[in-house]
Coordinates of C-alpha atoms in Angstrom, one line a residue:
M1 CA 6.5 9.7 32.2
S2 CA 6.8 10.3 28.5
T3 CA 4.0 9.2 26.2
E4 CA 3.1 9.1 22.5
L5 CA 1.5 12.1 20.9
P6 CA -2.1 11.8 19.7
P7 CA -2.6 11.8 15.9
V8 CA -3.3 15.1 14.3
A9 CA -5.6 15.8 11.4
P10 CA -3.6 16.9 8.3
E11 CA -5.4 20.2 7.9
V12 CA -4.8 21.2 11.5
L13 CA -1.0 20.8 11.1
A14 CA -1.1 22.6 7.8
E15 CA -2.8 25.6 9.3
A16 CA -0.4 25.7 12.2
V17 CA 2.6 25.9 9.9
E18 CA 1.0 28.4 7.6
N19 CA 0.5 30.8 10.5
L20 CA 4.2 30.9 11.3
T21 CA 6.3 33.8 10.0
A22 CA 9.1 33.1 7.5
R23 CA 11.7 33.4 10.3
L24 CA 10.0 30.8 12.5
R25 CA 9.5 28.4 9.6
K26 CA 13.2 28.1 9.2
K27 CA 13.4 26.9 12.8
L28 CA 10.6 24.5 12.6
D29 CA 12.5 21.3 11.6
A30 CA 15.0 21.8 14.5
A31 CA 12.2 22.5 17.0
T32 CA 10.3 19.4 15.9
E33 CA 13.1 17.0 16.3
G34 CA 13.0 15.2 19.6
C35 CA 10.2 17.1 21.1
A36 CA 7.9 14.0 21.2
G37 CA 10.2 12.4 23.8
G38 CA 9.1 15.1 26.3
A39 CA 5.4 14.5 26.0
V40 CA 3.6 13.8 29.3
L41 CA 0.2 12.2 29.7
E42 CA -1.8 14.1 32.3
A43 CA -4.5 12.6 34.6
D44 CA -7.3 14.3 32.6
G45 CA -6.2 12.6 29.3
T46 CA -4.4 15.7 27.9
V47 CA -0.8 15.5 26.6
T48 CA 1.6 18.3 27.5
L49 CA 5.0 19.3 26.2
R50 CA 7.2 22.0 27.8
F51 CA 9.4 24.3 25.8
G52 CA 11.5 26.2 28.3
E53 CA 10.0 27.9 31.4
D54 CA 7.4 30.0 29.7
A55 CA 5.9 27.8 27.0
L56 CA 3.6 24.8 27.7
V57 CA 1.8 23.1 24.8
T58 CA -1.4 21.3 25.7
L59 CA -3.0 18.8 23.4
R60 CA -6.6 17.8 24.1
P61 CA -7.6 14.9 21.7
G62 CA -11.3 14.3 21.1
P63 CA -13.2 11.1 21.9
A64 CA -11.5 9.2 19.1
G65 CA -8.1 10.2 20.4
T66 CA -7.3 12.5 17.5
L67 CA -6.7 16.2 17.2
T68 CA -9.3 17.4 14.7
T69 CA -9.7 21.1 15.4
A70 CA -7.2 23.9 16.0
D71 CA -8.5 24.7 19.5
Q72 CA -7.5 21.3 20.7
A73 CA -3.8 22.4 20.6
T74 CA -2.9 25.4 22.8
C75 CA 0.3 27.1 24.0
S76 CA 0.9 29.3 27.0
C77 CA 3.4 31.6 25.3
L78 CA 2.6 35.2 24.1
L79 CA 2.8 34.4 20.4
A80 CA 0.2 31.6 20.6
P81 CA -1.5 30.3 18.5
R82 CA 1.0 31.5 15.9
C83 CA 3.9 30.2 17.8
L84 CA 6.8 27.8 17.0
H85 CA 6.1 25.6 20.0
R86 CA 2.5 24.7 19.0
A87 CA 3.5 24.0 15.4
A88 CA 6.5 21.9 16.5
A89 CA 4.3 19.8 18.8
L90 CA 1.8 19.2 16.1
G91 CA 4.6 18.4 13.6
A92 CA 6.0 15.7 15.9
A93 CA 2.6 14.0 16.2
P94 CA 1.6 11.2 13.7
L95 CA -0.8 12.1 10.9
A96 CA -4.3 10.9 11.5
D97 CA -6.3 9.1 8.9
T98 CA -8.9 11.2 7.2
P99 CA -12.3 10.4 8.9
P100 CA -14.9 8.8 6.6
E101 CA -17.9 10.8 5.8
P102 CA -21.0 9.9 7.9
A103 CA -23.5 7.7 6.1
A104 CA -26.9 6.4 7.0
E105 CA -27.8 2.8 7.0
P106 CA -29.6 1.7 3.8
E107 CA -33.4 1.7 4.0
P108 CA -35.2 -1.4 2.9
G109 CA -37.0 -1.1 -0.4
P110 CA -40.4 -2.5 -1.4
A111 CA -39.0 -6.0 -2.1
G112 CA -37.0 -6.0 1.1
D113 CA -33.6 -5.2 -0.6
P114 CA -31.8 -2.1 0.4
T115 CA -32.1 0.8 -2.1
A116 CA -29.6 3.1 -0.7
A117 CA -25.8 2.8 -0.5
A118 CA -24.5 1.5 2.8
A119 CA -21.5 2.9 4.6
D120 CA -18.3 0.8 4.7
P121 CA -18.5 -1.2 7.9
T122 CA -14.7 -1.2 8.3
G123 CA -14.4 2.6 8.7
S124 CA -11.8 2.5 6.0
T125 CA -10.6 5.9 4.7
E126 CA -9.0 4.6 1.5
P127 CA -10.7 5.8 -1.7
A128 CA -13.0 3.3 -3.2
A129 CA -11.3 3.5 -6.6
S130 CA -8.0 1.8 -6.6
A131 CA -4.9 3.1 -8.4
A132 CA -5.2 3.1 -12.1
P133 CA -2.3 1.9 -14.2
A134 CA 0.0 4.8 -15.1
G135 CA -0.2 5.7 -18.8
P136 CA 2.4 7.5 -20.9
V137 CA 2.8 11.2 -20.2
G138 CA 1.2 13.3 -22.8
A139 CA -1.3 10.5 -23.9
T140 CA -4.7 11.5 -25.1
V141 CA -7.2 11.6 -22.2
P142 CA -10.4 9.8 -23.0
A143 CA -13.6 11.9 -23.1
T144 CA -15.1 12.1 -19.6
P145 CA -17.4 14.4 -17.7
A146 CA -15.8 17.8 -17.1
L147 CA -14.3 18.6 -13.8
T148 CA -15.6 21.7 -11.9
A149 CA -13.5 24.9 -11.7
A150 CA -12.8 24.2 -8.0
Q151 CA -11.5 20.7 -8.9
L152 CA -9.3 22.0 -11.6
R153 CA -7.8 24.6 -9.3
A154 CA -7.3 22.0 -6.5
A155 CA -5.6 19.6 -8.9
G156 CA -3.4 22.3 -10.3
A157 CA -2.4 23.5 -6.8
L158 CA -1.6 19.9 -5.8
W159 CA 0.5 19.3 -8.9
H160 CA 2.5 22.4 -8.2
V161 CA 3.3 21.6 -4.6
A162 CA 4.0 18.0 -5.5
A163 CA 6.5 19.2 -8.2
E164 CA 8.1 21.5 -5.6
A165 CA 8.4 18.6 -3.1
L166 CA 10.0 16.4 -5.7
A167 CA 12.5 19.1 -6.7
A168 CA 13.3 19.5 -3.0
G169 CA 13.7 15.8 -2.2
V170 CA 13.9 14.1 1.2
T171 CA 16.9 16.3 2.3
A172 CA 14.9 19.5 1.9
G173 CA 11.4 18.1 2.3
G174 CA 11.0 19.2 5.9
A175 CA 7.9 20.4 7.9
V176 CA 7.2 23.4 5.6
V177 CA 7.2 21.3 2.4
Q178 CA 5.0 18.7 4.1
A179 CA 2.6 21.3 5.4
E180 CA 2.2 22.6 1.8
L181 CA 1.4 19.1 0.6
L182 CA -1.1 18.7 3.5
R183 CA -2.9 21.9 2.7
A184 CA -3.1 21.1 -1.0
A185 CA -4.4 17.6 -0.1
H186 CA -7.1 19.0 2.2
T187 CA -8.2 21.4 -0.6
A188 CA -8.3 18.4 -3.0
R189 CA -10.5 16.5 -0.6
L190 CA -12.9 19.4 -0.2
A191 CA -13.2 19.5 -4.0
G192 CA -14.0 15.8 -4.1
L193 CA -10.6 14.6 -5.4
I194 CA -10.3 11.8 -2.8
R195 CA -7.7 9.7 -4.6
A196 CA -5.4 12.7 -5.0
E197 CA -5.7 13.5 -1.3
A198 CA -4.8 9.9 -0.4
A199 CA -1.8 9.9 -2.7
A200 CA -0.5 13.2 -1.2
L201 CA -0.8 11.8 2.4
R202 CA 1.2 8.7 1.3
V203 CA 4.0 11.0 0.1
V204 CA 4.0 13.0 3.3
R205 CA 4.1 9.9 5.5
G206 CA 7.0 8.6 3.2
L207 CA 8.9 11.9 3.6
R208 CA 8.5 11.7 7.4
A209 CA 9.7 8.1 7.5
A210 CA 12.7 8.8 5.3
R211 CA 13.8 11.9 7.2
E212 CA 13.4 10.0 10.6
H213 CA 15.3 6.9 9.2
R214 CA 12.5 4.6 10.4
A215 CA 13.0 0.9 10.3
G216 CA 11.5 -0.7 7.3
Q217 CA 11.4 2.5 5.3
R218 CA 12.2 2.0 1.6
L219 CA 13.2 4.7 -0.8
G220 CA 11.5 2.7 -3.6
D221 CA 8.2 3.0 -1.8
L222 CA 8.5 6.8 -1.6
T223 CA 9.5 6.9 -5.3
D224 CA 6.3 4.9 -6.2
A225 CA 4.2 7.3 -4.0
F226 CA 5.6 10.3 -5.8
R227 CA 4.8 8.7 -9.2
E228 CA 1.2 8.0 -8.1
L229 CA 0.8 11.5 -6.8
L230 CA 2.2 13.3 -9.9
H231 CA 0.3 10.9 -12.3
T232 CA -3.0 11.5 -10.5
A233 CA -2.6 15.3 -10.0
G234 CA -1.2 15.8 -13.5
L235 CA -4.1 14.1 -15.3
L236 CA -6.7 15.8 -13.1
A237 CA -5.1 19.2 -13.7
A238 CA -5.3 18.4 -17.5
G239 CA -9.0 18.0 -17.1
S240 CA -9.5 14.2 -16.9
A241 CA -12.6 13.4 -14.9
D242 CA -12.1 9.6 -14.9
P243 CA -13.9 8.3 -11.7
A244 CA -10.8 6.1 -11.2
L245 CA -8.8 9.3 -10.7
T246 CA -11.2 11.3 -8.6
G247 CA -12.1 8.4 -6.2
T248 CA -14.9 8.5 -3.7
A249 CA -14.9 9.4 0.0
R250 CA -16.4 6.1 1.0
R251 CA -17.2 2.7 -0.5
A252 CA -20.7 2.8 -2.0
Y253 CA -22.7 -0.3 -1.4
A254 CA -25.3 -1.4 -4.0
P255 CA -28.1 -4.0 -3.6
G256 CA -26.8 -7.5 -4.3
G257 CA -29.9 -9.5 -3.9
S258 CA -29.6 -13.0 -2.6
L259 CA -26.2 -14.6 -2.4
Q260 CA -24.7 -17.9 -1.3
V261 CA -21.0 -17.6 -0.4
H262 CA -18.4 -20.1 0.8
G263 CA -15.4 -19.3 3.0
L264 CA -11.9 -19.5 1.6
C265 CA -9.6 -18.2 4.4
R266 CA -9.1 -15.3 6.7
E267 CA -6.1 -13.0 7.1
P268 CA -5.1 -10.4 9.7
V269 CA -5.0 -6.7 8.7
L270 CA -2.4 -4.4 10.2
S271 CA -1.8 -0.9 8.9
A272 CA 1.0 1.6 9.6
T273 CA -1.6 4.1 10.8
G274 CA -2.8 2.1 13.8
Y275 CA -5.7 0.1 12.3
G276 CA -6.0 -3.6 12.9
G277 CA -8.5 -6.4 12.2
V278 CA -9.4 -9.2 9.9
V279 CA -10.7 -9.8 6.4
T280 CA -12.4 -13.1 5.5
H281 CA -12.3 -14.1 1.9
L282 CA -15.4 -15.7 0.4
L283 CA -16.4 -17.2 -3.0
A284 CA -19.8 -17.4 -4.7
A285 CA -20.9 -20.4 -6.7
D286 CA -20.1 -18.6 -9.9
G287 CA -16.6 -17.8 -8.8
T288 CA -17.2 -14.2 -7.9
P289 CA -15.0 -13.2 -4.9
Y290 CA -16.4 -11.4 -1.9
S291 CA -15.1 -10.5 1.5
V292 CA -16.2 -9.5 5.0
S293 CA -13.9 -7.3 7.0
D294 CA -13.6 -5.9 10.5
V295 CA -10.9 -3.3 10.6
R296 CA -10.8 -0.6 13.3
P297 CA -8.3 1.4 15.4
G298 CA -6.4 -1.0 17.7
G299 CA -3.2 -2.1 15.9
L300 CA -1.6 -5.4 16.5
A301 CA -3.8 -6.5 19.5
R302 CA -6.9 -6.0 17.5
A303 CA -5.4 -7.8 14.4
R304 CA -4.6 -10.8 16.5
G305 CA -8.0 -10.9 18.3
A306 CA -10.3 -10.1 15.4
G307 CA -9.7 -13.5 13.8
S308 CA -12.1 -15.1 16.3
A309 CA -14.5 -12.1 16.7
S310 CA -18.1 -12.4 15.7
V311 CA -19.2 -11.6 12.2
A312 CA -21.4 -8.5 12.2
L313 CA -23.5 -9.4 9.1
G314 CA -27.2 -9.8 9.1
G315 CA -27.5 -11.5 12.5
A316 CA -25.1 -14.3 11.5
T317 CA -24.0 -16.4 14.5
L318 CA -20.6 -17.2 13.1
D319 CA -17.2 -15.8 14.0
H320 CA -14.5 -15.1 11.4
A321 CA -12.8 -18.4 12.1
G322 CA -16.0 -20.3 11.4
L323 CA -16.9 -18.2 8.4
A324 CA -13.5 -18.9 6.8
R325 CA -14.4 -22.6 6.9
G326 CA -18.1 -22.2 6.5
G327 CA -20.5 -20.2 4.4
L328 CA -23.5 -17.9 4.4
R329 CA -26.8 -17.6 2.6
I330 CA -27.5 -13.9 2.5
V331 CA -30.8 -12.2 1.7
G332 CA -30.9 -8.5 0.8
A333 CA -27.1 -8.3 0.4
T334 CA -25.3 -5.0 -0.1
V335 CA -22.0 -5.2 -2.0
S336 CA -19.3 -2.6 -2.8
A337 CA -17.5 -2.4 -6.1
E338 CA -14.6 -4.3 -4.5
G339 CA -16.8 -7.2 -3.5
R340 CA -17.0 -6.2 0.2
L341 CA -20.3 -7.2 1.9
G342 CA -22.1 -4.5 3.8
A343 CA -24.0 -4.9 7.1
G344 CA -27.1 -2.8 6.3
R345 CA -30.4 -3.1 8.3
G346 CA -32.1 -5.1 5.6
V347 CA -29.4 -7.8 5.4
R348 CA -30.2 -11.3 6.7
A349 CA -27.6 -14.1 6.8
T350 CA -27.9 -17.8 7.6
P351 CA -24.8 -20.0 8.2
L352 CA -24.1 -22.8 5.7
P353 CA -21.9 -25.9 6.0
G354 CA -18.4 -25.4 4.8
S355 CA -16.8 -26.9 1.7
A356 CA -13.3 -28.1 1.1
W357 CA -10.9 -26.5 -1.4
T358 CA -11.3 -29.7 -3.5
E359 CA -14.9 -28.9 -4.1
Q360 CA -16.5 -26.1 -6.2
P361 CA -16.3 -23.2 -6.2
A362 CA -12.9 -23.1 -4.6
A363 CA -11.5 -25.9 -6.8
R364 CA -11.5 -23.7 -9.9
L365 CA -8.9 -21.4 -8.3
F366 CA -6.4 -24.2 -8.5
A367 CA -7.4 -25.4 -12.0
R368 CA -5.3 -23.2 -14.2
P369 CA -1.5 -22.4 -14.2
A370 CA -0.3 -19.6 -12.0
A371 CA 1.1 -17.8 -15.1
E372 CA -2.4 -17.5 -16.6
A373 CA -3.9 -16.1 -13.4
V374 CA -1.1 -13.6 -13.1
A375 CA -1.4 -12.6 -16.8
A376 CA -5.1 -11.8 -16.1
L377 CA -4.2 -9.7 -13.0
L378 CA -1.6 -7.8 -15.0
A379 CA -4.2 -7.0 -17.6
D380 CA -6.4 -5.5 -14.8
P381 CA -4.0 -4.1 -12.1
D382 CA -6.9 -2.4 -10.3
A383 CA -8.1 -5.8 -9.1
A384 CA -4.7 -7.2 -8.4
E385 CA -4.6 -6.4 -4.7
S386 CA -7.9 -8.1 -3.8
V387 CA -7.6 -11.2 -5.9
L388 CA -6.2 -14.5 -4.5
L389 CA -4.3 -17.0 -6.7
G390 CA -4.2 -20.7 -6.1
C391 CA -1.6 -23.2 -7.1
D392 CA 0.0 -26.6 -6.1
V393 CA 3.7 -26.4 -5.4
T394 CA 6.6 -28.5 -4.2
V395 CA 8.8 -27.1 -1.5
V396 CA 12.4 -26.6 -2.6
G397 CA 13.8 -24.9 0.5
A398 CA 14.8 -21.6 2.0
V399 CA 17.3 -19.3 0.3
G400 CA 17.8 -16.0 2.1
E401 CA 14.5 -14.4 3.0
H402 CA 12.6 -16.5 0.5
L403 CA 10.9 -19.8 0.6
L404 CA 11.5 -21.4 -2.8
V405 CA 8.8 -23.6 -4.3
R406 CA 8.1 -25.0 -7.8
E407 CA 4.7 -25.3 -9.2
T408 CA 3.8 -28.9 -10.0
R409 CA 3.5 -28.3 -13.7
P410 CA 5.9 -29.0 -16.6
D411 CA 8.4 -26.2 -17.1
A412 CA 7.0 -24.2 -14.2
P413 CA 9.0 -21.3 -12.8
L414 CA 10.7 -21.3 -9.4
L415 CA 8.4 -19.2 -7.2
R416 CA 9.4 -17.2 -4.1
L417 CA 7.1 -17.2 -1.1
L418 CA 7.2 -14.2 1.3
P419 CA 5.1 -13.6 4.4
A420 CA 1.8 -11.8 3.6
H421 CA 2.6 -9.7 6.7
P422 CA 6.2 -9.7 8.1
H423 CA 5.2 -8.6 11.7
P424 CA 6.9 -11.1 14.1
E425 CA 3.9 -11.3 16.3
L426 CA 1.8 -12.7 13.5
A427 CA 2.1 -16.3 12.4
H428 CA 3.0 -15.8 8.8
T429 CA 6.8 -15.8 9.1
E430 CA 6.9 -18.7 11.7
N431 CA 4.7 -20.9 9.5
L432 CA 6.8 -20.3 6.4
R433 CA 10.0 -21.1 8.3
R434 CA 8.5 -24.4 9.5
I435 CA 7.3 -25.3 6.0
A436 CA 10.8 -24.6 4.6
S437 CA 12.3 -27.3 6.8
Y438 CA 10.4 -30.0 4.8
P439 CA 11.9 -30.1 1.3
G440 CA 9.8 -32.1 -1.1
L441 CA 6.6 -31.3 0.8
Q442 CA 3.7 -30.7 -1.6
L443 CA 1.3 -27.8 -0.8
R444 CA -1.8 -26.2 -2.1
V445 CA -1.2 -22.5 -1.7
L446 CA -3.7 -19.6 -1.8
G447 CA -2.0 -16.2 -1.9
R448 CA -1.7 -12.8 -3.4
P449 CA 0.9 -12.3 -6.1
D450 CA 3.4 -9.5 -5.4
L451 CA 3.5 -7.7 -8.7
D452 CA 6.4 -5.6 -7.6
R453 CA 8.8 -8.6 -7.4
T454 CA 9.8 -11.4 -9.7
A455 CA 7.6 -14.5 -9.5
T456 CA 6.7 -13.8 -5.8
L457 CA 3.6 -15.0 -4.0
R458 CA 2.5 -13.9 -0.5
P459 CA 0.5 -16.9 0.8
V460 CA -2.4 -16.3 3.2
A461 CA -3.5 -20.0 3.5
V462 CA -2.2 -23.5 2.7
G463 CA -3.6 -27.0 2.5
P464 CA -2.8 -30.5 1.4
V465 CA -2.5 -31.5 -2.2
P466 CA -5.3 -34.0 -3.1
G467 CA -3.8 -37.5 -3.6
A468 CA -0.3 -36.6 -2.7
E469 CA 1.6 -38.8 -0.2
H470 CA 4.0 -36.2 1.2
T471 CA 1.7 -33.4 2.1
L472 CA 0.1 -31.7 5.1
R473 CA -2.0 -33.7 7.6
L474 CA -4.4 -31.1 9.0
P475 CA -7.1 -31.6 11.7
E476 CA -10.5 -32.5 10.3
E477 CA -12.1 -29.4 11.8
W478 CA -9.7 -27.2 9.8
L479 CA -11.5 -28.5 6.7
G480 CA -8.3 -28.9 4.7
R481 CA -6.7 -25.5 5.1
A482 CA -4.6 -23.5 7.5
D483 CA -4.8 -19.7 7.7
L484 CA -1.1 -18.7 7.9
G485 CA -1.9 -15.5 9.8
Y486 CA -3.8 -17.2 12.6
D487 CA -3.3 -21.0 12.6
R488 CA 0.2 -22.2 13.7
L489 CA 1.5 -25.3 12.0
Q490 CA 3.0 -27.9 14.3
G491 CA 5.1 -31.0 13.8
A492 CA 2.0 -33.2 13.8
H493 CA 0.6 -31.4 10.8
F494 CA 3.5 -32.6 8.6
P495 CA 4.1 -36.1 7.1
Q496 CA 6.5 -38.5 8.8
G497 CA 9.6 -39.5 6.9
A498 CA 11.5 -37.8 4.2
A499 CA 10.2 -37.0 0.7
A500 CA 12.0 -37.6 -2.5
P501 CA 15.2 -35.5 -2.5
V502 CA 14.8 -32.0 -4.0
P503 CA 18.0 -30.3 -5.1
L504 CA 18.3 -26.9 -3.4
P505 CA 19.8 -24.4 -5.9
A506 CA 23.0 -22.7 -4.9
A507 CA 21.3 -19.4 -5.8
E508 CA 17.7 -18.4 -6.5
G509 CA 18.5 -18.4 -10.2
P510 CA 18.5 -15.4 -12.6
D511 CA 16.2 -12.6 -11.6
P512 CA 15.1 -10.8 -14.8
L513 CA 14.2 -7.7 -12.9
A514 CA 17.3 -7.4 -10.8
D515 CA 19.6 -8.4 -13.6
S516 CA 18.1 -5.9 -16.1
P517 CA 20.0 -2.6 -16.7
L518 CA 16.7 -0.9 -15.8
W519 CA 18.2 -0.6 -12.3
R520 CA 20.1 2.4 -13.6
V521 CA 16.9 4.3 -14.3
R522 CA 15.5 3.4 -10.9
R523 CA 18.7 4.6 -9.3
L524 CA 18.4 7.9 -11.1
L525 CA 14.8 8.3 -10.0
E526 CA 15.5 7.4 -6.4
T527 CA 18.5 9.8 -6.4
G528 CA 16.0 12.5 -7.3
V529 CA 13.6 11.6 -4.6
A530 CA 16.4 11.4 -1.9
G531 CA 18.4 14.5 -2.9
G532 CA 16.1 16.4 -5.1
R533 CA 16.7 18.0 -8.5
R534 CA 20.2 19.2 -7.5
A535 CA 21.3 15.6 -6.8
V536 CA 20.2 14.5 -10.3
A537 CA 22.0 17.4 -11.9
E538 CA 25.2 16.6 -10.0
A539 CA 25.0 13.0 -11.0
A540 CA 24.7 14.1 -14.7
R541 CA 27.8 16.2 -14.5
G542 CA 30.2 13.5 -13.2
T543 CA 32.7 11.7 -15.5
E544 CA 30.9 8.4 -14.8
S545 CA 27.5 10.1 -14.9
L546 CA 24.2 8.4 -15.5
A547 CA 23.7 10.6 -18.5
G548 CA 26.9 9.3 -20.3
A549 CA 28.3 5.9 -20.9
S550 CA 26.1 4.4 -18.2
Y551 CA 23.2 4.4 -20.6
A552 CA 25.0 2.2 -23.1
P553 CA 23.8 -1.1 -21.4
L554 CA 20.2 0.2 -21.7
R555 CA 20.6 0.7 -25.4
R556 CA 22.4 -2.6 -26.0
A557 CA 19.5 -4.4 -24.2
G558 CA 17.0 -2.7 -26.6
L559 CA 15.7 -0.4 -23.9
T560 CA 16.2 2.7 -26.0
A561 CA 13.2 4.6 -24.7
A562 CA 14.4 4.1 -21.1
A563 CA 17.8 5.5 -22.0
E564 CA 16.3 8.5 -23.8
L565 CA 13.9 9.3 -20.9
A566 CA 16.6 9.0 -18.3
A567 CA 18.9 11.3 -20.4
A568 CA 16.1 13.8 -20.8
L569 CA 15.5 13.8 -17.0
A570 CA 19.2 14.4 -16.3
A571 CA 19.3 17.2 -18.8
E572 CA 16.2 18.9 -17.5
A573 CA 17.5 18.7 -13.9
D574 CA 20.7 20.6 -15.0
R575 CA 18.7 23.1 -17.0
R576 CA 18.7 26.3 -15.0
P577 CA 18.5 29.3 -17.4
R578 CA 19.3 32.7 -16.0
D579 CA 18.8 36.2 -17.2
V580 CA 21.5 38.9 -17.6
F581 CA 21.3 39.6 -13.9
G582 CA 21.9 36.0 -12.9
R583 CA 18.4 35.4 -11.8
L584 CA 16.6 32.1 -12.7
A585 CA 14.6 32.8 -15.9
D586 CA 12.4 29.7 -15.4
P587 CA 12.1 28.8 -11.7
S588 CA 9.1 26.5 -12.2
P589 CA 9.7 22.9 -11.3
D590 CA 7.0 21.7 -13.8
G591 CA 9.5 20.7 -16.6
Y592 CA 11.6 18.7 -14.2
A593 CA 8.5 17.0 -12.7
W594 CA 7.1 16.0 -16.1
A595 CA 10.5 14.6 -17.1
W596 CA 10.8 12.6 -13.9
L597 CA 7.2 11.3 -14.2
A598 CA 7.8 10.2 -17.8
A599 CA 10.9 8.2 -16.8
A600 CA 9.1 6.7 -13.7
T601 CA 6.0 5.8 -15.8
H602 CA 8.0 4.0 -18.4
L603 CA 10.1 2.2 -15.8
A604 CA 7.0 0.9 -14.0
A605 CA 5.6 -0.5 -17.3
A606 CA 8.9 -2.1 -18.3
E607 CA 9.3 -3.7 -14.8
R608 CA 5.8 -5.0 -15.0
C609 CA 6.6 -6.7 -18.3
L610 CA 9.7 -8.4 -16.8
I611 CA 7.7 -9.6 -13.8
A612 CA 5.1 -11.1 -16.1
A613 CA 7.8 -13.0 -18.0
S614 CA 9.2 -14.4 -14.7
W615 CA 5.8 -16.1 -14.0
A616 CA 5.4 -17.4 -17.6
A617 CA 8.5 -19.6 -17.9
S618 CA 11.2 -21.5 -16.0
P619 CA 14.2 -19.4 -14.9
S620 CA 16.4 -20.8 -17.7
A621 CA 13.8 -19.7 -20.3
V622 CA 13.5 -16.1 -19.1
P623 CA 15.6 -13.6 -21.1
V624 CA 18.0 -11.7 -18.9
S625 CA 19.7 -8.6 -20.2
G626 CA 23.2 -7.6 -19.3
R627 CA 23.8 -5.1 -16.5

């Protein structure tokens, strides 16, 4: 019977492709297609793939189920290990997450508090520093500690292969291009450039998804991944040693002393790389957010079961469901820069009674308008993904894929609610669909603003509005909130009878982002990602080209810089100077990559401004430019 291939470490795949001859590399994409369907799981746990009568590839994953060394993949043909069969089998396997560096538990200090950094208990491989906001290309880099020579070489090599991959696009971004990115990413990791490596892996996964036409794959996501990779590699290659650009291999945990935290909610975590689990959000008395997470390999099954798993923190006897509605008094706490609580040997935790959202410290989350909270997040995008926003809303109804609500404040905007995670086996989508069937229902919503969409909130928990008549009726043991990823709302949880009629708009109202002529710039950038440099050049040559009259709406809307940057990108894509013998005089893709990055960086900043405006005013008050 056929089976899934085990994940392969990026450096193992890169080495296998590098060992091929130029003739075999040309055949690699064709050999990779469809070979995963012939994988067979043997009795001893190995996975085999047969290529004809004389070639049998055997994959022997390690205890973690991953291929981490070259000798775990063998082939019986005469050219092995430099053969096409072995490289094709590895190329068809999913990419493994980079394993975290081993770290010892913190030792207790003289006062009982840990003095050493604790390892991330989740096993997460994401860099500790989150993505920094992209700045203008060519901007002055602040004075920072100098990078080493190895780091500069690694960053320069990564920039070069990223520029080559961008110039090739999805259509030509096959296994060889991906392997070059993986090799440069591995070199960057060895040099300590963790964030650059993570950005490169996102691009490779995006290229694979686009070439395989996977469900849910979005060209916009790959475009954003290329922007992040080029921005990070470009600044590092220019000598910037900003810690936010280099990242760290693991989340460092520092002593946090004694803490008293109260549960807010819990949400399932499900990654595209097979990790699953739960994160429980907590709040200290001074309003500082914290979290306890339990994320490990296991996918959907683990994401669903972890919500009631025990909390591995200082001997606490709570599970995550109890912690989300309870609290902890922690002695000798260890805390990461993101507010994640560690589970070092010196940590001691005692359960506390829970507090409702109407009590402090949770009540302050709902005390200010959503627009003010979003403005603060936009001013600090690094924290946006981990901060929850609270607001009281009235349900308007469902339009398309959105649940429309309006904040219960004068001149409040129409907000769009989307599932925090769209997987059908999780409860988010079903709960929002049930809420949508009660127009006029008043809700207290706690969620994460989606800063890539206009006035969009992804709720993780809901509760009744204090003093409201037509609101939720939740069980007393739920302590006034329902975790949308785990708790399933039933008819008994909703008020009886109809609320005051709420007019359902015929449409969602004007969307300042979708209705802005900036879509022309995004289309040009995505054209480059999909078809490469040649596609952008061809678009610029047409009679209805993006470089001609199509830029007039941008200029009429006052978006002159966007028009100029898009025109410069189109011109650079078509600039192919040749010498007297017809050879390319400047084959480097650097100029094209810088032009693309400049347009992409400006577009991201302009879109962020429009999104901020959509939160700040009602739809009728938001300026919308012509298309």
